[in-house]
Amino acid sequence: MVNAEHSVHGGAAAGTAGTGFGTARAVLWLVAAVLAVRQAAAVLRHPPGERLTDLETWIGENGVLHVTGSLYETGRFTGTPFAGLVLKPLARSAEQSLGIAWTFGTLLLVVALGLVAARALPGRVSRRTGLLAAPVAISLLMLSLPVRNSFSLGQTSIIPVLLVLLGCFVARGERGSGVLIGIGAALQPAVLLFVPLLWLTGRKRAAVTTTGVFAASTAVAWFAMPGDSWAYWVHHVAGAGLGERPDSLANQSLHGALLRIGLEGPLEVVLFVALAAVVVFLGLRRAVRYARDGQLLLAVALTGCVAIAVSPTAWQHQLLWVLLALVGRVGTQARDRLVWPAVVVLVMTLPGTMLLPNVGVLVPLRENAPLVAALAAACAVPFLTRTAPYFDKPVPTEYARPVPARWGRIPLAPFWKRLFSRPNLLLEVLAIRVGFSVYTQIRLAATGGREAAEEHGRQIHSIERALGIDIERWVNHTVVDLKWAESFFNFYYSSFHFLVPLAILGVLYVRRPADYRWARSSLAFATVLALVGFWLYPLAPPRLMPGLGFIDTAHGPQDLTNPDYGALTSLTNQYAAMPSLHFGWSLWCGVVIVILAPKTWMKLLGALHPLFTVCAIVATANHWVLDAVGGAAVVGAGFGLTYLLAGPRKLLPRAGALVKADPFPEGEKGARTRDTGGAAERTPARP
């Protein structure tokens, strides 16, 4: 957002732009409000005792409000003694209000955090961008895993982050700044890493005050609760032995990662300390550099990422620092600017299982995705400095001259710009993986029920009999009698569904990037339309229709008296049959190959793939013939939508047919680009 700086001049244009900006701002605030209400409702809809589960350590039957012994004798409370001393009254109010006050208090903390972060954006930010940044920041926070985790568990980890931001960006004077950050450190000791950041950036009084407030707060807690203080600081080594097992996936620190890969004992401790020292040195050096460069929010985020990595335990609700790191700008090309923010948002809003497949070599990366993002931000990502030539104006992206929309009523069509360059590989891989995960989740959720699916199956069977195309049982039994044919079609059904589309996309990405975008968009549209079909029309395939005598050659016998049909149901939605994406995707492959393949024999092979696929889905009793017709319909609609939005597929760049985005907003000094009908011509800006 901070890169989207626009100025509009002229009476009518300014009025239109102002109206559009006001609408956009209202929509963004509405989205933020909806997400906030949804998050609060997700907590409060659970009855007392089932919501704010970690808060039960305070207010439950054996919580700290109801025991006379140590805060830590149950092993569930993980905060500092000072946190126990200060937050007890808040927990008592939560008990009295059944968690309602606690939930809305957390909501207000998130809103305040988003407002402060939006105000602290680095670089030259226009008033318009600043106004839009606040609802976007609040929305991202509401969607993030740490905030959702804090809401559901009743955690207080948002408070230290907010205190640090208030101390760095809102407090007046170094003394006030130090007081706020010192209280944050007393609540979460890892915040003490901000002391060297303050000292090395010239805010020595704030650093000294932070240390003093932390020491005083800890001393007060030690005086009030000496036993608890001894247990936390000495017996549990600053809380390292509290809470869940440190090798659980919830602990996204270097210590937790080393334990998960099998290291333990003195070797693990020595390696952890050595790695932590390296991360502290590199991360704080980079944070100081960006703070001196005027990017204090980025410096704060990097220091927080260092704290995540080197803490003995960094639970999911403590990972907000990673989300703040998306304010850094990476890349000299405009088309690459969204890569780092997109990676951060995906890592902080989606579970690792949706980001990476269950492949052996990727499992450690998937299990430690937030930690990897924190380490990358702290030690590796090449954020630009404000003095870099492309910080405010990256190298603009070249677009083909816009193609008129085929249907003027589509709001998105005028803004659908055609690129001929290769898209960013990391973003494409993430988009494909996340898109497939979403597709799988929706497909599993769209079950519809056994009775409805079987009723729809009888409807399809009746229609096919009326049309004279009910050939599924004959084909199925004929193939079963021919063992070679059964083996061939079983292999074809299970082997090429994902392999061929991915191979085609890979070849197009490398060899023909413009065609890759066209093909990828049409496939995505077809898949989305198919999901709508799965949801609205659950359909039992022939192999799951009782009494019709079909033989499931691919999956083996199914127990039709059991509504779940065995373990297979846990892997896929048995009733996602209409339309058939097995055939739809194969038809997409065939069309793309026939259109783009340079050799005749390649085109023939491409045409045979959907033919073999339709035979396989019918022969194995996994689809009706009309399912294939539905698959062809959604693929045709996918190609049609791509044509409507982006125009004809083949629009090769000609001389003067590329439009380079203007890096100089209208009204600035310097040159700007003016379209003169055939080519881009450089002219001086008008006064």
XYZ file of C-alpha atoms in Angstrom:
687
model
C 0.000 0.000 0.000
C 2.834 2.342 0.822
C 3.964 2.099 -2.799
C 0.661 3.215 -4.249
C 0.998 6.967 -4.329
C -1.310 8.791 -6.679
C -2.239 12.408 -7.208
C -5.277 13.526 -9.172
C -5.684 17.049 -10.501
C -8.605 18.808 -12.080
C -12.040 19.529 -10.700
C -14.075 16.626 -12.045
C -11.196 14.165 -11.786
C -10.467 15.194 -8.212
C -14.117 14.868 -7.279
C -14.386 11.413 -8.831
C -11.130 10.308 -7.218
C -12.241 11.688 -3.851
C -15.524 9.805 -4.071
C -13.709 6.619 -5.033
C -11.234 7.038 -2.189
C -14.015 7.614 0.329
C -15.825 4.505 -0.875
C -12.674 2.418 -0.708
C -11.942 3.658 2.795
C -15.488 2.909 3.950
C -15.324 -0.603 2.477
C -11.987 -1.295 4.175
C -13.293 -0.142 7.539
C -16.397 -2.272 7.017
C -14.211 -5.306 6.336
C -12.194 -4.590 9.491
C -15.393 -4.239 11.531
C -16.841 -7.488 10.162
C -13.628 -9.368 10.968
C -13.589 -7.902 14.491
C -17.218 -8.855 15.134
C -16.612 -12.309 13.688
C -13.587 -12.837 15.932
C -15.432 -11.720 19.056
C -18.433 -13.873 18.152
C -16.189 -16.897 17.578
C -15.088 -16.612 21.218
C -18.355 -15.628 22.895
C -20.511 -18.222 21.155
C -18.810 -20.897 23.279
C -20.254 -21.391 26.749
C -18.219 -20.421 29.810
C -15.645 -23.086 30.511
C -15.081 -23.760 26.806
C -13.808 -20.326 25.786
C -10.660 -18.462 26.778
C -9.112 -21.789 27.759
C -5.773 -20.380 28.920
C -7.618 -17.809 30.996
C -9.003 -20.763 32.933
C -5.545 -20.999 34.543
C -6.572 -17.771 36.286
C -10.275 -18.167 36.862
C -10.950 -21.913 36.693
C -11.567 -24.317 39.538
C -7.872 -24.512 40.335
C -6.890 -21.181 38.784
C -4.619 -18.674 40.430
C -7.570 -16.733 41.841
C -8.689 -19.801 43.778
C -5.477 -21.254 45.132
C -3.295 -20.039 47.919
C -0.138 -21.674 46.658
C 2.254 -20.784 43.848
C 1.190 -19.463 40.467
C 3.264 -22.194 38.901
C 2.312 -25.268 40.913
C -0.167 -26.364 38.247
C 2.384 -25.819 35.457
C -0.179 -24.079 33.237
C 0.553 -20.434 34.000
C 3.562 -19.241 31.955
C 3.671 -15.484 32.604
C 6.109 -13.595 34.803
C 5.334 -13.016 38.499
C 4.830 -9.335 37.646
C 2.224 -10.384 35.075
C 0.486 -12.420 37.736
C 0.528 -9.491 40.128
C -0.784 -6.943 37.610
C -3.243 -9.080 35.680
C -5.033 -10.712 38.595
C -7.605 -7.880 38.840
C -8.225 -8.125 35.096
C -8.712 -11.846 35.364
C -11.154 -11.321 38.231
C -13.203 -8.993 36.019
C -13.096 -11.613 33.280
C -14.494 -14.166 35.705
C -17.283 -11.851 36.782
C -18.240 -10.916 33.210
C -17.908 -14.480 31.838
C -15.117 -13.329 29.539
C -17.099 -10.663 27.702
C -15.077 -7.737 29.057
C -11.836 -9.629 28.402
C -12.820 -10.334 24.796
C -13.788 -6.761 24.016
C -10.724 -5.485 25.830
C -8.553 -7.664 23.585
C -10.472 -6.314 20.602
C -9.633 -2.739 21.603
C -5.961 -3.685 22.043
C -5.833 -5.061 18.491
C -7.460 -1.917 17.097
C -4.984 0.267 18.973
C -2.100 -1.850 17.701
C -3.287 -1.466 14.098
C -3.712 2.293 14.444
C -0.228 2.778 15.905
C 1.381 0.527 13.274
C -0.380 2.392 10.449
C 0.792 5.703 11.875
C 4.395 4.438 12.025
C 4.731 3.341 8.376
C 8.250 4.123 7.123
C 9.112 6.207 4.088
C 7.174 8.927 2.338
C 3.524 8.055 2.821
C 0.712 10.204 1.526
C -2.223 11.160 3.720
C -4.448 8.969 1.556
C -2.256 5.901 2.036
C -2.021 6.613 5.748
C -5.807 6.706 6.069
C -6.198 3.425 4.175
C -3.373 1.752 6.091
C -5.240 1.666 9.419
C -8.195 -0.561 8.378
C -5.863 -2.789 6.349
C -3.541 -3.215 9.337
C -6.449 -4.008 11.674
C -7.879 -6.524 9.183
C -4.536 -8.297 8.825
C -4.160 -8.434 12.588
C -7.645 -9.912 12.991
C -6.825 -12.597 10.416
C -3.404 -13.437 11.828
C -2.837 -16.652 13.746
C -1.292 -14.904 16.814
C -4.328 -12.639 17.307
C -6.822 -15.438 16.685
C -4.869 -17.584 19.136
C -4.845 -14.789 21.729
C -8.602 -14.372 21.387
C -9.436 -18.053 21.668
C -7.054 -18.765 24.555
C -7.468 -15.509 26.468
C -3.773 -14.642 26.255
C -2.187 -11.246 26.991
C 0.712 -11.329 24.508
C -0.707 -8.391 22.535
C -0.015 -6.064 25.489
C 3.838 -6.142 25.357
C 3.820 -5.543 21.589
C 1.455 -2.591 21.991
C 3.519 -1.160 24.844
C 6.684 -1.256 22.714
C 4.951 0.451 19.796
C 3.467 3.082 22.092
C 6.852 3.665 23.646
C 8.570 4.029 20.266
C 5.967 6.034 18.356
C 3.479 7.690 20.712
C 5.165 8.458 24.033
C 6.595 11.943 24.430
C 10.129 12.036 25.745
C 12.584 9.251 26.359
C 11.479 8.775 29.947
C 7.894 7.960 28.960
C 9.143 5.704 26.192
C 11.366 3.808 28.613
C 8.563 3.371 31.139
C 6.240 1.773 28.580
C 8.886 -0.543 27.115
C 10.114 -1.440 30.622
C 6.608 -2.529 31.645
C 6.416 -4.558 28.449
C 9.710 -6.265 29.383
C 8.397 -7.000 32.879
C 5.449 -8.783 31.255
C 7.575 -10.532 28.609
C 11.345 -10.623 29.351
C 12.339 -11.023 25.689
C 11.354 -7.360 25.230
C 14.643 -6.492 26.979
C 16.277 -6.940 23.566
C 14.938 -3.481 22.768
C 17.360 -1.990 25.306
C 20.425 -2.394 23.018
C 18.346 -1.113 20.090
C 17.503 2.046 22.022
C 21.073 2.475 23.252
C 22.718 1.971 19.841
C 20.311 4.373 18.136
C 21.136 7.204 20.530
C 18.161 6.886 22.888
C 20.335 6.084 25.886
C 18.034 7.646 28.476
C 15.143 5.514 27.199
C 17.380 2.422 27.374
C 18.372 3.192 30.961
C 14.759 3.914 31.944
C 13.585 0.662 30.323
C 16.139 -1.314 32.312
C 15.260 0.503 35.528
C 11.501 0.025 35.144
C 11.994 -3.663 34.355
C 14.208 -4.118 37.411
C 11.823 -2.177 39.664
C 8.757 -4.083 38.436
C 10.515 -7.401 38.911
C 11.650 -6.349 42.378
C 8.107 -5.373 43.380
C 6.836 -8.748 42.201
C 9.695 -10.470 44.065
C 8.785 -8.612 47.262
C 5.092 -9.422 46.903
C 5.542 -13.029 45.714
C 9.029 -14.269 46.610
C 8.184 -17.943 46.162
C 6.676 -17.410 42.736
C 9.584 -15.215 41.676
C 12.096 -17.860 42.741
C 10.114 -20.541 40.887
C 9.915 -18.505 37.677
C 13.383 -16.938 37.478
C 15.503 -19.685 39.047
C 13.710 -23.027 39.128
C 12.133 -22.671 35.664
C 15.016 -20.585 34.194
C 12.959 -17.497 33.309
C 9.888 -19.550 32.480
C 11.632 -21.893 30.009
C 10.199 -24.985 31.674
C 6.596 -23.804 31.860
C 3.642 -24.469 29.587
C 3.481 -27.067 26.845
C 6.369 -29.339 25.985
C 9.123 -27.163 24.474
C 9.461 -29.528 21.508
C 5.810 -29.092 20.497
C 4.953 -27.353 17.232
C 3.484 -24.477 19.224
C 7.002 -23.417 20.292
C 8.339 -21.484 17.289
C 11.800 -20.688 18.671
C 15.251 -22.001 17.805
C 15.162 -24.056 20.998
C 11.910 -25.721 19.973
C 13.157 -26.377 16.429
C 16.368 -28.021 17.677
C 14.379 -30.249 20.025
C 12.041 -31.257 17.206
C 14.893 -32.450 15.004
C 16.079 -34.764 17.787
C 18.811 -32.778 19.552
C 18.768 -32.737 23.338
C 20.967 -32.375 26.375
C 24.158 -30.298 26.581
C 24.734 -30.456 22.816
C 21.351 -28.850 22.128
C 21.918 -26.163 24.748
C 25.356 -25.246 23.391
C 24.102 -25.159 19.803
C 21.063 -23.092 20.794
C 23.190 -20.545 22.652
C 25.623 -20.270 19.721
C 22.857 -19.822 17.153
C 21.048 -17.353 19.410
C 24.216 -15.262 19.727
C 24.599 -15.137 15.934
C 20.946 -14.178 15.457
C 21.163 -11.453 18.120
C 24.304 -9.988 16.545
C 23.009 -10.021 12.956
C 19.433 -9.055 13.801
C 20.252 -6.142 16.095
C 22.895 -4.820 13.701
C 20.325 -4.781 10.909
C 17.672 -3.275 13.193
C 20.022 -0.443 14.192
C 20.828 0.191 10.529
C 17.167 0.549 9.566
C 16.350 2.623 12.638
C 19.092 5.097 11.689
C 17.691 5.041 8.159
C 14.338 6.316 9.421
C 12.508 2.961 9.280
C 11.906 2.601 13.004
C 8.848 0.347 12.639
C 10.894 -2.087 10.570
C 13.684 -1.929 13.163
C 11.187 -2.678 15.934
C 9.778 -5.609 13.942
C 13.247 -7.066 13.319
C 14.142 -6.806 17.008
C 10.893 -8.579 17.852
C 11.762 -11.318 15.336
C 15.120 -11.746 17.080
C 13.273 -12.078 20.394
C 11.075 -14.829 18.906
C 14.074 -16.811 17.688
C 16.244 -16.611 20.812
C 13.538 -17.036 23.471
C 13.499 -20.536 25.002
C 9.782 -20.624 24.175
C 7.890 -18.532 21.630
C 4.278 -19.634 21.505
C 2.021 -18.879 18.569
C 0.289 -15.984 20.318
C 3.696 -14.256 20.721
C 4.564 -14.085 16.992
C 3.015 -10.714 16.096
C 6.463 -9.229 15.422
C 6.707 -11.243 12.202
C 3.544 -9.646 10.842
C 4.945 -6.170 11.518
C 7.986 -7.029 9.382
C 5.921 -6.816 6.194
C 6.435 -3.024 6.196
C 9.944 -3.541 4.798
C 10.379 -2.955 1.075
C 12.212 -5.586 -0.917
C 13.118 -5.595 -4.599
C 13.870 -2.995 -7.227
C 11.143 -4.187 -9.611
C 7.561 -3.071 -9.000
C 6.295 -6.563 -9.799
C 8.453 -8.022 -6.989
C 7.335 -5.636 -4.247
C 4.440 -7.838 -3.139
C 6.518 -11.008 -2.723
C 7.724 -10.390 0.838
C 4.391 -8.999 2.154
C 2.543 -11.914 0.549
C 4.877 -14.475 2.132
C 4.525 -12.864 5.570
C 0.735 -12.639 5.356
C 0.411 -16.268 4.234
C 2.759 -17.551 6.941
C 0.977 -15.559 9.637
C -2.594 -16.345 8.579
C -2.475 -19.958 7.364
C -1.281 -23.172 9.016
C 1.902 -24.706 7.661
C -0.018 -27.654 6.209
C -1.674 -25.295 3.728
C 1.617 -23.692 2.682
C 3.712 -26.766 1.953
C 2.842 -30.347 0.967
C 3.503 -33.339 3.190
C 6.838 -34.173 1.562
C 9.646 -35.486 3.750
C 12.262 -32.871 2.914
C 9.733 -30.053 3.382
C 8.300 -31.187 6.714
C 10.888 -29.348 8.882
C 10.258 -26.157 6.912
C 6.497 -26.608 7.184
C 6.646 -27.226 10.941
C 8.800 -24.148 11.524
C 7.352 -21.706 8.979
C 6.854 -18.778 11.439
C 10.364 -19.284 12.855
C 11.846 -19.371 9.347
C 10.010 -16.140 8.504
C 11.290 -14.514 11.715
C 14.879 -15.611 11.043
C 14.656 -14.456 7.433
C 13.371 -11.044 8.464
C 15.942 -10.616 11.204
C 19.029 -11.884 9.390
C 18.586 -12.271 5.648
C 15.856 -10.372 3.773
C 17.507 -7.476 1.858
C 15.202 -4.637 2.843
C 15.854 -1.411 0.954
C 17.079 1.691 2.721
C 15.317 5.008 2.199
C 18.366 6.289 0.309
C 18.136 3.446 -2.219
C 17.207 4.766 -5.696
C 14.193 2.442 -5.967
C 12.787 2.811 -2.444
C 9.930 5.131 -3.478
C 9.902 4.460 -7.229
C 10.697 0.880 -8.219
C 11.385 -0.079 -11.816
C 7.910 0.039 -13.389
C 6.247 -3.001 -14.881
C 5.661 -3.172 -18.626
C 2.150 -3.993 -19.763
C 0.683 -4.625 -23.156
C -1.597 -1.929 -24.452
C -4.976 -2.522 -22.725
C -7.448 -4.772 -24.524
C -11.061 -3.529 -24.450
C -13.243 -5.568 -22.125
C -15.577 -7.969 -23.875
C -18.305 -7.185 -21.389
C -18.332 -3.653 -20.070
C -20.438 -4.544 -17.017
C -17.591 -6.498 -15.401
C -16.103 -4.039 -12.872
C -12.670 -5.696 -12.890
C -12.264 -5.844 -16.653
C -10.926 -2.292 -17.279
C -8.158 -2.910 -14.735
C -7.127 -6.376 -15.931
C -3.684 -5.554 -17.298
C -1.913 -7.988 -19.586
C 1.689 -8.798 -18.754
C 4.104 -10.617 -21.000
C 6.794 -11.073 -18.388
C 7.193 -14.202 -16.288
C 5.374 -13.936 -12.908
C 7.302 -14.325 -9.680
C 7.954 -18.020 -9.145
C 7.647 -17.963 -5.347
C 4.285 -16.226 -5.480
C 3.046 -18.622 -8.158
C 4.105 -21.695 -6.180
C 2.502 -20.326 -3.016
C -0.672 -19.383 -4.882
C -0.950 -22.843 -6.434
C -0.290 -24.595 -3.135
C -2.659 -22.419 -1.094
C -5.266 -22.547 -3.844
C -5.089 -26.341 -3.895
C -5.387 -26.460 -0.089
C -8.449 -24.210 -0.182
C -9.894 -26.321 -2.995
C -9.372 -29.471 -0.928
C -10.950 -27.963 2.197
C -14.022 -26.695 0.334
C -14.362 -29.979 -1.518
C -14.279 -31.887 1.777
C -16.780 -29.500 3.366
C -19.279 -29.754 0.508
C -20.547 -33.207 1.453
C -24.273 -32.501 1.189
C -25.325 -35.757 2.874
C -25.705 -39.311 1.670
C -29.431 -39.204 0.952
C -29.215 -36.095 -1.225
C -26.193 -37.467 -3.093
C -27.911 -40.787 -3.848
C -31.107 -38.996 -4.903
C -29.084 -36.878 -7.322
C -27.402 -40.049 -8.550
C -30.788 -41.531 -9.382
C -31.703 -38.304 -11.192
C -28.568 -38.437 -13.343
C -29.122 -42.127 -14.070
C -32.704 -41.460 -15.153
C -31.667 -38.592 -17.446
C -28.995 -40.744 -19.076
C -31.464 -43.567 -19.665
C -33.860 -41.114 -21.259
C -31.042 -39.875 -23.515
C -29.776 -43.389 -24.242
C -26.264 -42.730 -22.919
C -26.380 -44.871 -19.737
C -23.352 -46.920 -20.783
C -21.481 -46.804 -17.458
C -22.391 -50.312 -16.181
C -21.650 -51.980 -19.515
C -18.280 -50.251 -19.807
C -17.463 -50.992 -16.166
C -18.148 -54.735 -16.416
C -16.465 -55.037 -19.811
C -13.263 -53.532 -18.436
C -13.413 -55.764 -15.327
C -13.507 -58.818 -17.623
C -10.384 -57.545 -19.435
C -7.730 -57.493 -16.714
C -5.206 -55.576 -18.836
C -7.797 -52.890 -19.524
C -8.741 -52.722 -15.832
C -5.090 -52.286 -14.835
C -4.504 -49.663 -17.528
C -7.511 -47.517 -16.659
C -6.875 -47.799 -12.894
C -3.327 -46.589 -13.492
C -4.457 -43.813 -15.814
C -7.167 -42.663 -13.385
C -4.815 -42.405 -10.416
C -1.612 -41.171 -12.103
C -2.224 -38.298 -14.507
C -4.882 -36.151 -12.825
C -2.373 -33.777 -11.185
C 0.814 -34.680 -13.038
C -0.164 -33.518 -16.532
C -1.646 -30.085 -15.576
C 1.355 -29.296 -13.377
C 3.761 -30.341 -16.129
C 1.972 -28.121 -18.663
C 2.009 -25.149 -16.284
C 5.717 -25.710 -15.620
C 6.598 -25.783 -19.329
C 4.508 -22.710 -20.073
C 6.034 -20.816 -17.153
C 9.545 -21.428 -18.478
C 8.952 -21.190 -22.219
C 5.823 -19.065 -22.760
C 5.032 -16.822 -19.754
C 2.245 -14.851 -21.459
C 0.443 -18.089 -22.347
C 1.114 -19.353 -18.852
C -0.954 -16.513 -17.379
C -3.809 -17.172 -19.785
C -3.785 -20.927 -19.166
C -3.442 -20.609 -15.399
C -6.324 -18.141 -15.150
C -8.664 -20.313 -17.197
C -7.817 -23.380 -15.095
C -8.406 -21.434 -11.871
C -11.797 -20.167 -13.065
C -12.839 -23.690 -14.065
C -11.836 -25.082 -10.669
C -13.738 -22.390 -8.757
C -16.858 -23.053 -10.814
C -16.491 -26.780 -10.143
C -16.390 -26.115 -6.399
C -19.717 -24.320 -6.724
C -21.080 -27.431 -8.418
C -19.786 -29.711 -5.642
C -21.438 -27.503 -3.043
C -24.806 -27.090 -4.751
C -25.199 -30.559 -6.246
C -23.622 -33.375 -4.206
C -23.735 -36.468 -6.367
C -23.028 -40.111 -5.591
C -20.817 -41.632 -8.315
C -21.852 -44.975 -9.837
C -19.549 -46.980 -7.496
C -21.457 -45.639 -4.455
C -24.973 -46.215 -5.812
C -26.561 -49.197 -4.026
C -28.363 -51.777 -6.130
C -26.954 -50.810 -9.536
C -24.178 -53.405 -9.603
C -21.143 -51.207 -10.262
C -17.656 -52.447 -9.387
C -15.171 -49.948 -7.942
C -12.008 -51.065 -9.708
C -9.807 -48.223 -8.418
C -10.592 -48.157 -4.682
C -11.784 -51.670 -3.983
C -15.124 -52.762 -2.476
C -16.990 -50.088 -0.509
C -19.326 -50.822 2.384
C -22.531 -49.188 1.211
C -24.233 -49.853 4.559
C -21.765 -47.525 6.260
C -22.475 -43.842 5.565
C -18.768 -43.021 5.893
C -17.655 -45.732 3.452
C -14.485 -46.419 5.396
C -11.244 -44.473 5.651
C -11.460 -43.207 2.059
C -13.989 -40.568 3.094
C -11.459 -38.884 5.390
C -9.213 -38.226 2.397
C -11.671 -36.900 -0.153
C -15.321 -35.954 -0.595
C -16.976 -39.010 -2.093
C -19.828 -36.905 -3.461
C -17.762 -34.315 -5.384
C -18.623 -35.887 -8.719
C -20.543 -33.209 -10.637
C -18.789 -31.737 -12.526
C -15.908 -34.141 -13.094
C -12.643 -32.277 -12.643
C -10.834 -35.451 -13.605
C -12.220 -34.954 -17.084
C -12.346 -31.158 -16.865
C -8.663 -30.785 -16.096
C -7.746 -33.318 -18.775
C -9.856 -31.379 -21.288
C -8.056 -28.190 -20.267
C -4.750 -29.988 -20.859
C -5.896 -31.157 -24.264
C -7.092 -27.707 -25.359
C -3.881 -26.005 -24.198
C -1.673 -28.581 -25.906
C -3.636 -28.499 -29.157
C -3.483 -24.690 -29.268
C 0.120 -24.207 -28.200
C 2.085 -27.343 -29.140
C 4.391 -26.751 -32.137
C 4.320 -30.353 -33.468
C 1.373 -32.287 -34.899
C 2.205 -35.422 -32.919
C 2.141 -33.358 -29.723
C -1.297 -32.043 -30.590
C -2.510 -35.603 -31.195
C -1.198 -36.770 -27.831
C -2.870 -33.794 -26.196
C -6.189 -34.678 -27.831
C -5.904 -38.312 -26.680
C -5.483 -37.359 -22.999
C -9.104 -36.264 -22.377
C -10.310 -39.258 -24.422
C -8.391 -41.720 -22.243
C -9.507 -39.859 -19.122
C -13.228 -40.022 -19.891
C -12.852 -43.744 -20.584
C -11.023 -44.167 -17.256
C -13.561 -42.314 -15.118
C -16.451 -44.282 -16.615
C -14.675 -47.640 -16.642
C -13.675 -47.368 -12.975
C -17.241 -46.368 -11.999
C -16.063 -43.071 -10.531
C -18.217 -40.797 -12.714
C -21.331 -40.699 -14.822
C -21.143 -39.643 -18.448
C -22.980 -36.430 -17.582
C -20.255 -35.647 -15.027
C -17.842 -35.380 -17.939
C -20.285 -33.061 -19.684
C -20.311 -30.903 -16.552
C -16.508 -30.917 -16.501
C -16.424 -29.745 -20.104
C -18.919 -26.986 -19.266
C -16.858 -25.507 -16.411
C -13.675 -25.639 -18.505
C -15.434 -23.861 -21.331
C -16.715 -21.281 -18.869
C -13.173 -20.862 -17.503
C -11.783 -20.090 -20.945
C -14.738 -17.802 -21.590
C -14.236 -15.787 -18.405
C -10.548 -15.362 -19.196
C -11.467 -14.088 -22.656
C -14.056 -11.677 -21.266
C -11.671 -10.227 -18.709
C -8.360 -10.266 -20.571
C -9.289 -10.345 -24.239
C -7.881 -12.698 -26.891
C -5.147 -15.069 -25.807
C -2.624 -14.195 -28.483
C -1.664 -10.532 -28.318
C 2.071 -10.392 -28.971
C 3.903 -7.138 -28.186
C 4.581 -4.907 -31.160
C 6.589 -1.759 -31.491
C 4.949 0.766 -29.213
C 2.554 -1.851 -27.835
C 4.093 -1.929 -24.397
C 3.013 0.623 -21.822
C 5.426 1.248 -18.983
C 3.897 2.330 -15.703
C 4.737 5.961 -15.031
C 7.010 6.303 -11.985
C 6.305 10.054 -11.758
C 2.847 10.883 -10.396
C 1.137 13.604 -12.310
C 1.993 17.023 -10.935
C 5.538 16.126 -9.809
C 8.554 17.749 -11.372
C 10.307 15.777 -14.033
C 9.105 13.892 -17.010
C 6.059 11.789 -17.480
C 4.752 9.461 -20.142
C 2.052 10.492 -22.598
C 0.339 8.072 -24.912
C 0.455 9.456 -28.453
C -1.477 6.764 -30.269
C 1.373 4.542 -31.301
C 4.297 4.797 -28.937
C 5.235 6.166 -25.546
C 6.663 9.655 -25.849
C 8.543 11.559 -23.135
C 7.305 15.079 -22.578
C 7.832 17.606 -19.823
C 5.225 17.699 -17.124
C 2.670 20.459 -17.421
C 2.827 23.189 -14.805
